[in-house]
């Protein structure tokens, strides 16, 4: 507490202002916190997508039929923004083919299908007693080799985040343990049971980004996690900072505003104002990577929802099929209406459940009818302004809605559509049941494709100009060749002698040409046009 | 007074001043005309920059630039189906004209498509190559043709001339995946696409 308040005081430009807006939905967190964090049994087959996020894929290092050991790297990439993939268990690579991946539409992507052999044999890995002997570059390298993503859901490789801090001076490292969305308790369960590892991971992260100070931010209502943290951080320089529970404080920019009252400027990153944020899950993964030498092969995932008999948190291996986990929790098929990946407010509805857990999957909700009723009919906007009151980014959702409806993109941008974090607070309070977030997401997609079109249209414009130029040239050439055809090609014109570069030969050729021309002139009086084109050519 | 005008020097001055005045007016007029010309030229460019450059000719002109010229001379702005609503809105803003709905006589809005040749059926007639406004089809007489996907505008001008109907227009996945449809579009406009 001592230093944290001082740092935060020093970072404050004006008087402290909490995050604007926000909502307090019922959190339904207790049911998943009843049981302890359990490692999952290993499923028969694991599906490991080469593209852990977005469309960019890593390159597989194994072939079908290869035997792999646990922790062995099975895919890597030279492209920045993609991390390595490691085998979660030992077994045989069955195939590298297209399999369905988590998506709101039925989408397939290239995945490595791994069949377990049951031995769970590990590859050799080095453990490290004291990370302080390593330089920050070595630490970043270790984190890079472990293939760690921002496990909070931002899908940004941790090493890039750490490297970005190298050029800019980082004053404050924030470990984000704020899980504001209902149902999700992955970080809370982690802190409750593995607080000392998270704190150690935070210390490593602090050393890796050379931040002056480090705070763990947590909501004040997570009593168990706070207790566990307070016990472990006694002999550590890391501070604990408690904030009031409010949705969506867990979002990066909103949390920075809630903690430091500093607003990250639109279109900039937190590092630009000297702050770096990492998720508590990332800190744990970093601890495992650096101290235990284990790459990121599992993550803590909450399985919740009204259709599950025993909702709980799992330390699930990456690549575990979602339906396997759902069945472990006792899925009730009768009440199960849909599956959500992510929280109830920001998550996406999955098209199918035979898809794998990714490094960013923090929550799976097996929804039931009573908590997730079908969408009500959209009514007209009555301009009540509730949405503007709750918007954490201080936008005007009702204006954005109107512009999204008439697809006025220039106005959408000037009203700050790109600053919308799609938290769903506006749609939550809307009395007219307008699916606002869908309007914004659709508009963002449309804007992205427009930008793409702008680039391609410039290309098309140039190609069209070139096409016209080419057609004109072709036409001229054809006209000329037609004229040429009217002249009967004589033997002389057809004969092509190989060029001999000597004075004598040149003289001969010139003389021959003169004779030829005279002959032709005599033959065709009106053939000057044809002669011209030939010389032109 | 008469004597004053009769004065040689005064007459000379009057003549000169009239000449200078006229020259000045001429200069102004020519300047104005030049300005108008440049304005119109830049206007054509600006209109053209809002057109989608698919060169599909659905507006009735041979390409986007001719249509831009026609708009600058007073043609309707709602003849461009590939541009959709966004093109119309941009043109409304630029030209300060009343907003219009897309004229259905010229076609309906569609998400950008790409032509793909079913290569085993192609007979190598080069008719599609001649039709393509952006030279996006590669091939030679009696040899198989193929579409350069990145360059194809999806204008569908190659569909009609093909004697064996081996060209399809398909929706290729773009680099930005489009999961989210505008709720309004989802309800009305895209339904026509699904039935096709």
XYZ file of C-alpha atoms in Angstrom, chain A residues 55 103-105 107 347-348 378 404-410 435 438-439 441-443 445-446 448-450 452-454 456-461 463-468 470, chain B residues 48-55 62-64 66 85-86 89 93 112 130 132-136 148 150-153 174-186 189:
84
model
C -5.598 -15.314 -39.649
C -15.913 -18.923 -34.241
C -19.437 -17.494 -34.460
C -19.634 -18.916 -37.991
C -15.078 -21.829 -39.772
C -18.240 -13.358 -25.602
C -19.178 -14.847 -28.933
C -35.752 -4.575 -31.300
C -24.478 2.765 -37.970
C -28.054 2.269 -39.067
C -27.726 4.670 -42.000
C -24.098 3.587 -42.591
C -22.677 7.070 -42.320
C -19.077 6.057 -41.776
C -17.446 9.469 -41.676
C -28.473 -5.028 -30.280
C -23.827 -5.906 -33.229
C -24.374 -2.615 -35.037
C -19.170 -4.621 -34.764
C -20.821 -4.744 -38.184
C -19.804 -1.134 -38.811
C -16.095 -4.789 -40.082
C -17.549 -2.678 -42.862
C -12.153 -2.435 -42.286
C -13.325 -3.853 -45.600
C -13.810 -0.329 -46.969
C -9.216 -2.701 -47.938
C -11.393 -1.721 -50.905
C -9.808 1.731 -50.986
C -7.576 -2.283 -54.077
C -9.626 0.361 -55.907
C -6.499 2.475 -56.367
C -4.819 -0.583 -57.845
C -7.814 -1.273 -60.083
C -7.841 2.332 -61.246
C -4.828 -1.235 -64.041
C -7.855 0.164 -65.872
C -5.773 3.085 -67.135
C -3.092 0.705 -68.274
C -5.704 -1.502 -69.908
C -7.048 1.433 -71.899
C -2.823 -1.166 -73.978
C -13.786 9.249 -59.269
C -12.025 8.663 -55.970
C -15.382 7.831 -54.372
C -16.359 5.375 -57.089
C -15.391 1.777 -56.366
C -13.223 1.405 -59.524
C -14.659 -2.000 -60.359
C -15.026 -0.722 -63.967
C -17.413 2.391 -69.985
C -15.665 2.492 -66.655
C -15.638 4.603 -63.540
C -16.411 8.253 -67.699
C -24.849 3.322 -49.996
C -21.438 4.553 -48.940
C -23.468 9.193 -49.209
C -21.681 15.195 -49.259
C -17.336 -7.825 -53.494
C -10.730 -9.145 -74.125
C -11.706 -7.833 -68.684
C -11.355 -4.108 -67.960
C -8.350 -4.507 -65.667
C -6.389 -7.235 -67.492
C -6.856 -9.618 -64.603
C -5.409 -13.213 -61.062
C -5.856 -10.119 -56.380
C -6.534 -8.002 -59.440
C -10.113 -9.129 -60.157
C -12.725 -6.464 -59.441
C -10.986 -11.505 -47.214
C -8.190 -10.842 -44.769
C -10.632 -9.168 -42.390
C -13.206 -11.824 -41.534
C -16.726 -10.465 -41.631
C -18.646 -12.198 -38.899
C -20.916 -9.365 -38.009
C -23.653 -8.296 -40.298
C -25.550 -5.105 -39.759
C -28.841 -6.198 -38.197
C -30.783 -4.288 -40.843
C -28.813 -5.784 -43.700
C -29.209 -9.188 -42.179
C -30.724 -6.851 -48.287
